[in-house]
Tab-separated table of C-alpha atoms in Angstrom:
chain	number	residue	atom	x	y	z
A	1	MET	CA	10.216	-40.346	11.670
A	2	VAL	CA	8.475	-39.986	8.623
A	3	GLU	CA	5.236	-41.385	10.000
A	4	ALA	CA	5.662	-39.589	13.192
A	5	ARG	CA	5.446	-36.499	11.095
A	6	ALA	CA	2.511	-37.596	8.955
A	7	LYS	CA	0.766	-38.203	12.171
A	8	GLN	CA	1.458	-34.948	13.715
A	9	GLY	CA	0.636	-33.119	10.429
A	10	ARG	CA	-2.492	-35.183	10.594
A	11	GLY	CA	-2.873	-34.518	14.251
A	12	ARG	CA	-2.566	-30.437	13.280
A	13	SER	CA	-5.049	-30.514	10.339
A	14	GLY	CA	-7.585	-32.135	12.631
A	15	ASP	CA	-6.859	-29.505	15.316
A	16	ARG	CA	-7.547	-26.417	12.476
A	17	ARG	CA	-10.475	-28.391	11.170
A	18	SER	CA	-11.700	-28.547	14.766
A	19	ASN	CA	-11.138	-24.947	15.196
A	20	ASP	CA	-12.893	-24.435	12.051
A	21	HIS	CA	-16.017	-25.784	13.526
A	22	LEU	CA	-16.267	-24.152	16.640
A	23	PHE	CA	-16.520	-20.878	14.480
A	24	ASP	CA	-19.447	-20.328	12.906
A	25	ARG	CA	-18.640	-18.547	9.876
A	26	GLU	CA	-21.892	-19.155	8.074
A	27	LEU	CA	-24.688	-18.352	11.056
A	28	ASP	CA	-27.305	-19.917	9.776
A	29	HIS	CA	-29.225	-19.730	12.956
A	30	LEU	CA	-29.719	-16.112	12.348
A	31	PRO	CA	-31.973	-14.226	10.484
A	32	PRO	CA	-30.528	-12.724	7.363
A	33	GLU	CA	-30.123	-9.146	8.484
A	34	ALA	CA	-28.765	-10.064	11.643
A	35	ARG	CA	-26.044	-12.355	9.757
A	36	TRP	CA	-25.094	-9.649	7.857
A	37	ARG	CA	-25.005	-7.138	10.535
A	38	GLU	CA	-22.518	-9.897	12.407
A	39	TRP	CA	-20.537	-10.099	9.247
A	40	MET	CA	-19.899	-6.465	8.714
A	41	ASN	CA	-18.911	-6.478	12.717
A	42	ARG	CA	-16.608	-9.069	12.337
A	43	VAL	CA	-14.933	-7.237	9.094
A	44	GLU	CA	-14.888	-3.884	10.615
A	45	ALA	CA	-13.458	-5.374	13.870
A	46	THR	CA	-10.604	-7.305	12.051
A	47	ILE	CA	-9.490	-4.322	9.838
A	48	PHE	CA	-9.441	-2.386	12.983
A	49	ALA	CA	-7.463	-4.482	15.068
A	50	ALA	CA	-4.923	-5.220	12.350
A	51	SER	CA	-1.590	-3.102	11.819
A	52	GLU	CA	-1.455	-3.468	8.436
A	53	PRO	CA	-4.108	-3.623	5.478
A	54	VAL	CA	-6.127	-6.920	5.995
A	55	ASP	CA	-6.669	-8.708	2.731
A	56	ARG	CA	-9.802	-10.747	1.271
A	57	LYS	CA	-8.413	-14.159	1.917
A	58	THR	CA	-7.835	-13.120	5.652
A	59	LEU	CA	-11.516	-11.758	5.457
A	60	ALA	CA	-12.764	-14.762	3.857
A	61	ARG	CA	-12.129	-16.777	7.228
A	62	ILE	CA	-14.665	-14.936	9.225
A	63	VAL	CA	-17.534	-14.817	7.252
A	64	GLY	CA	-19.809	-17.097	5.140
A	65	LYS	CA	-18.455	-18.502	2.010
A	66	ASN	CA	-21.450	-17.015	-0.231
A	67	CYS	CA	-20.702	-13.434	1.368
A	68	GLY	CA	-19.887	-10.578	-0.895
A	69	ILE	CA	-17.009	-9.138	1.170
A	70	ASP	CA	-17.158	-6.126	-1.453
A	71	LEU	CA	-20.825	-5.660	-0.242
A	72	LEU	CA	-19.964	-5.659	2.967
A	73	ILE	CA	-17.258	-3.428	2.815
A	74	ASP	CA	-19.510	-0.713	0.699
A	75	ASP	CA	-21.923	-1.030	3.726
A	76	ILE	CA	-19.582	-0.378	6.509
A	77	ARG	CA	-18.240	2.391	4.440
A	78	GLU	CA	-21.526	3.779	4.037
A	79	GLU	CA	-22.030	3.845	7.922
A	80	LEU	CA	-18.782	5.505	8.221
A	81	ARG	CA	-19.766	8.063	5.740
A	82	GLY	CA	-19.120	11.814	8.195
A	83	ARG	CA	-17.013	10.243	10.557
A	84	PRO	CA	-13.667	11.212	10.425
A	85	TYR	CA	-12.012	8.005	9.052
A	86	ASP	CA	-13.078	5.977	6.290
A	87	LEU	CA	-11.853	2.013	5.198
A	88	ILE	CA	-9.643	2.172	2.240
A	89	ALA	CA	-8.390	-0.228	-0.125
A	90	VAL	CA	-4.941	0.121	0.153
A	91	ALA	CA	-1.541	-1.883	-0.474
A	92	GLY	CA	-3.777	-5.135	-1.475
A	93	GLY	CA	-6.003	-4.798	1.528
A	94	TRP	CA	-8.423	-2.938	3.421
A	95	LYS	CA	-7.412	-0.441	6.503
A	96	HIS	CA	-8.790	2.287	8.216
A	97	LEU	CA	-7.690	5.627	7.708
A	98	THR	CA	-8.186	9.220	8.891
A	99	ARG	CA	-9.582	11.696	6.500
A	100	PRO	CA	-7.262	14.182	4.618
A	101	ALA	CA	-9.661	16.821	6.116
A	102	TYR	CA	-7.951	15.916	10.039
A	103	ALA	CA	-4.416	15.516	9.138
A	104	ASP	CA	-3.838	19.793	10.270
A	105	ALA	CA	-5.527	18.620	14.151
A	106	ILE	CA	-3.719	15.191	14.118
A	107	ARG	CA	-0.299	17.344	13.753
A	108	ALA	CA	-1.219	19.804	16.079
A	109	ALA	CA	-2.315	16.843	18.814
A	110	THR	CA	0.725	14.793	18.263
A	111	GLY	CA	3.349	17.961	18.004
A	112	GLY	CA	4.714	16.863	14.518
A	113	SER	CA	3.933	15.142	11.471
A	114	GLU	CA	1.996	12.200	11.004
A	115	ARG	CA	4.737	10.222	9.075
A	116	ALA	CA	7.500	8.417	10.810
A	117	THR	CA	9.296	9.973	7.372
A	118	ASP	CA	9.367	13.072	6.355
A	119	LEU	CA	9.147	13.294	2.514
A	120	THR	CA	9.974	16.610	0.686
A	121	GLU	CA	8.852	17.618	-2.424
A	122	SER	CA	12.167	16.422	-4.183
A	123	ASP	CA	11.330	12.828	-2.277
A	124	VAL	CA	7.781	12.837	-3.567
A	125	LEU	CA	9.095	13.911	-7.371
A	126	VAL	CA	11.702	11.176	-7.022
A	127	LEU	CA	9.151	8.466	-5.900
A	128	MET	CA	7.012	9.504	-8.349
A	129	CYS	CA	9.532	8.577	-11.178
A	130	ILE	CA	10.656	5.216	-9.436
A	131	ALA	CA	6.677	4.616	-9.532
A	132	TYR	CA	6.390	5.015	-12.771
A	133	PHE	CA	9.561	3.690	-14.588
A	134	GLN	CA	10.732	0.922	-12.017
A	135	PRO	CA	12.994	-0.689	-12.117
A	136	ILE	CA	14.695	2.313	-12.574
A	137	THR	CA	18.557	3.280	-11.500
A	138	ARG	CA	19.690	6.200	-9.866
A	139	GLY	CA	21.670	7.148	-12.852
A	140	GLU	CA	18.393	7.088	-14.919
A	141	LEU	CA	16.496	9.101	-12.313
A	142	SER	CA	19.621	11.574	-12.409
A	143	SER	CA	19.445	11.819	-16.212
A	144	PHE	CA	15.474	12.354	-15.678
A	145	PHE	CA	15.871	15.482	-13.262
A	146	GLY	CA	19.314	16.881	-14.974
A	147	LYS	CA	21.392	16.430	-11.464
A	148	GLU	CA	22.637	13.588	-9.825
A	149	ILE	CA	20.366	12.063	-7.143
A	150	SER	CA	22.210	11.422	-4.199
A	151	ARG	CA	22.722	8.351	-2.354
A	152	ASP	CA	21.086	10.584	0.647
A	153	LEU	CA	17.971	11.009	-0.884
A	154	ILE	CA	17.777	7.423	-2.128
A	155	GLY	CA	18.974	6.236	1.459
A	156	HIS	CA	15.908	8.472	3.050
A	157	LEU	CA	13.633	6.924	0.551
A	158	ARG	CA	15.109	3.454	1.461
A	159	GLY	CA	15.099	4.454	5.447
A	160	GLY	CA	11.385	5.102	5.299
A	161	GLY	CA	10.577	2.077	3.252
A	162	PHE	CA	8.981	3.476	0.277
A	163	ILE	CA	11.642	1.733	-1.863
A	164	ALA	CA	13.798	-1.154	-2.170
A	165	SER	CA	16.475	-2.650	-4.494
A	166	GLY	CA	14.825	-3.912	-7.447
A	167	PRO	CA	16.942	-6.438	-10.101
A	168	ARG	CA	20.074	-5.617	-11.042
A	169	SER	CA	20.329	-3.424	-14.483
A	170	PRO	CA	21.641	-5.298	-17.529
A	171	THR	CA	23.377	-2.018	-18.703
A	172	PRO	CA	27.359	-1.636	-18.211
A	173	GLY	CA	28.477	-2.209	-14.509
A	174	ALA	CA	25.265	-4.121	-13.479
A	175	PRO	CA	23.921	-0.764	-11.197
A	176	TYR	CA	21.058	-1.853	-8.710
A	177	THR	CA	17.808	-0.577	-9.976
A	178	TYR	CA	15.007	0.689	-7.263
A	179	VAL	CA	11.497	-0.399	-6.849
A	180	THR	CA	8.462	0.901	-5.061
A	181	THR	CA	6.904	-1.340	-1.966
A	182	LYS	CA	4.183	-1.796	0.115
A	183	GLU	CA	4.797	1.005	2.511
A	184	PHE	CA	4.869	3.547	-0.462
A	185	LEU	CA	1.190	2.103	-1.402
A	186	LEU	CA	0.222	2.627	1.882
A	187	GLU	CA	1.519	6.347	2.043
A	188	PHE	CA	-0.115	7.300	-0.862
A	189	GLY	CA	-3.743	5.344	-0.190
A	190	ILE	CA	-2.936	3.740	-3.359
A	191	ASP	CA	-4.316	-0.284	-3.705
A	192	THR	CA	-2.034	-1.380	-6.366
A	193	LEU	CA	0.357	0.139	-8.633
A	194	ARG	CA	-2.230	0.108	-10.944
A	195	ASP	CA	-4.120	2.608	-9.368
A	196	LEU	CA	-1.379	5.627	-10.002
A	197	PRO	CA	-2.990	8.470	-12.440
A	198	ASP	CA	-2.922	7.647	-15.930
A	199	PHE	CA	0.335	8.889	-17.337
A	200	GLU	CA	-1.448	10.392	-20.545
A	201	ALA	CA	-4.485	11.773	-18.033
A	202	LEU	CA	-1.362	13.678	-16.133
A	203	GLU	CA	0.256	15.007	-19.332
A	204	ASP	CA	-3.247	16.176	-20.639
A	205	ALA	CA	-3.474	18.076	-17.257
A	206	GLY	CA	-0.402	19.409	-18.062
A	207	LEU	CA	1.031	18.116	-14.667
A	208	LEU	CA	3.461	15.675	-16.226
A	209	SER	CA	5.452	15.797	-19.583
A	210	LYS	CA	6.926	12.313	-20.808
A	211	GLU	CA	9.092	14.204	-23.299
A	212	ARG	CA	9.916	16.803	-20.907
A	213	LEU	CA	10.915	13.843	-18.341
A	214	LEU	CA	12.893	12.029	-20.653
A	215	ALA	CA	15.023	14.758	-21.665
A	216	GLY	CA	15.798	15.956	-18.221
A	217	ASP	CA	13.407	18.786	-17.641
A	218	ILE	CA	10.802	17.540	-15.794
A	219	MET	CA	10.987	20.223	-12.814
A	220	PRO	CA	13.645	23.002	-13.823
A	221	ASP	CA	13.690	24.356	-10.571
A	222	PHE	CA	14.187	20.682	-8.898
A	223	ALA	CA	18.085	21.249	-8.844
A	224	ALA	CA	18.185	24.694	-7.701
A	225	GLY	CA	16.842	24.083	-4.485
A	226	GLN	CA	18.530	20.953	-3.786
A	227	GLU	CA	21.813	21.589	-2.157
A	228	ASN	CA	22.552	17.953	-1.189
A	229	ILE	CA	21.494	16.493	-4.405
A	230	GLY	CA	24.622	15.681	-6.745
A	231	VAL	CA	27.404	13.085	-5.515
A	232	GLU	CA	29.224	10.492	-7.235
A	233	MET	CA	27.343	8.073	-8.745
A	234	ASP	CA	27.367	4.401	-7.498
A	235	GLU	CA	27.553	2.718	-11.021
């Protein structure tokens, strides 16, 4: 049985090598300019056809081993200048995204929101706190805002795929924590969490105060307009 599986494995490996041999990544028969153009076309076609961001490892399968993928992306983006969409580094890969200037036109054409899940100002504020302080419990979020964050709000964010359960908190009762997801990165056009605006820069701009946040005074008007926030804690 082991020998048979080993032979089968070798056979599959041989098939992959055969397929690799049939697909010409290097394109050595082409002059440099034509080769570069073909690599650009392959990369753009692959990203265009994908429903999710395409990562570097995937793109490396369709271009020469010495091809500079970042340079290819730069050239593709240059050609897209002035078009209503761009090639954006997001969620660990690249994806075609429409430019913000055309959001209203898209909403008018589709008769509604571009998003599968609409986000309110409250949703965005809670997401911001989770992004900066994850993993974080619902109790900690409630302390930040000076009002309990409802299960409905958390469920809304989870339903949209923007957050997921993180590790249990080491605090008494071991409540669930929450973390952001790949969908969060996609929604806000961020490649990694390292691309979030610098906390100090937000403070300097007067957009966010860590002291106010930790004191539960991040947004005085947050609680006033939120009728559905404020149910029992699940800790």
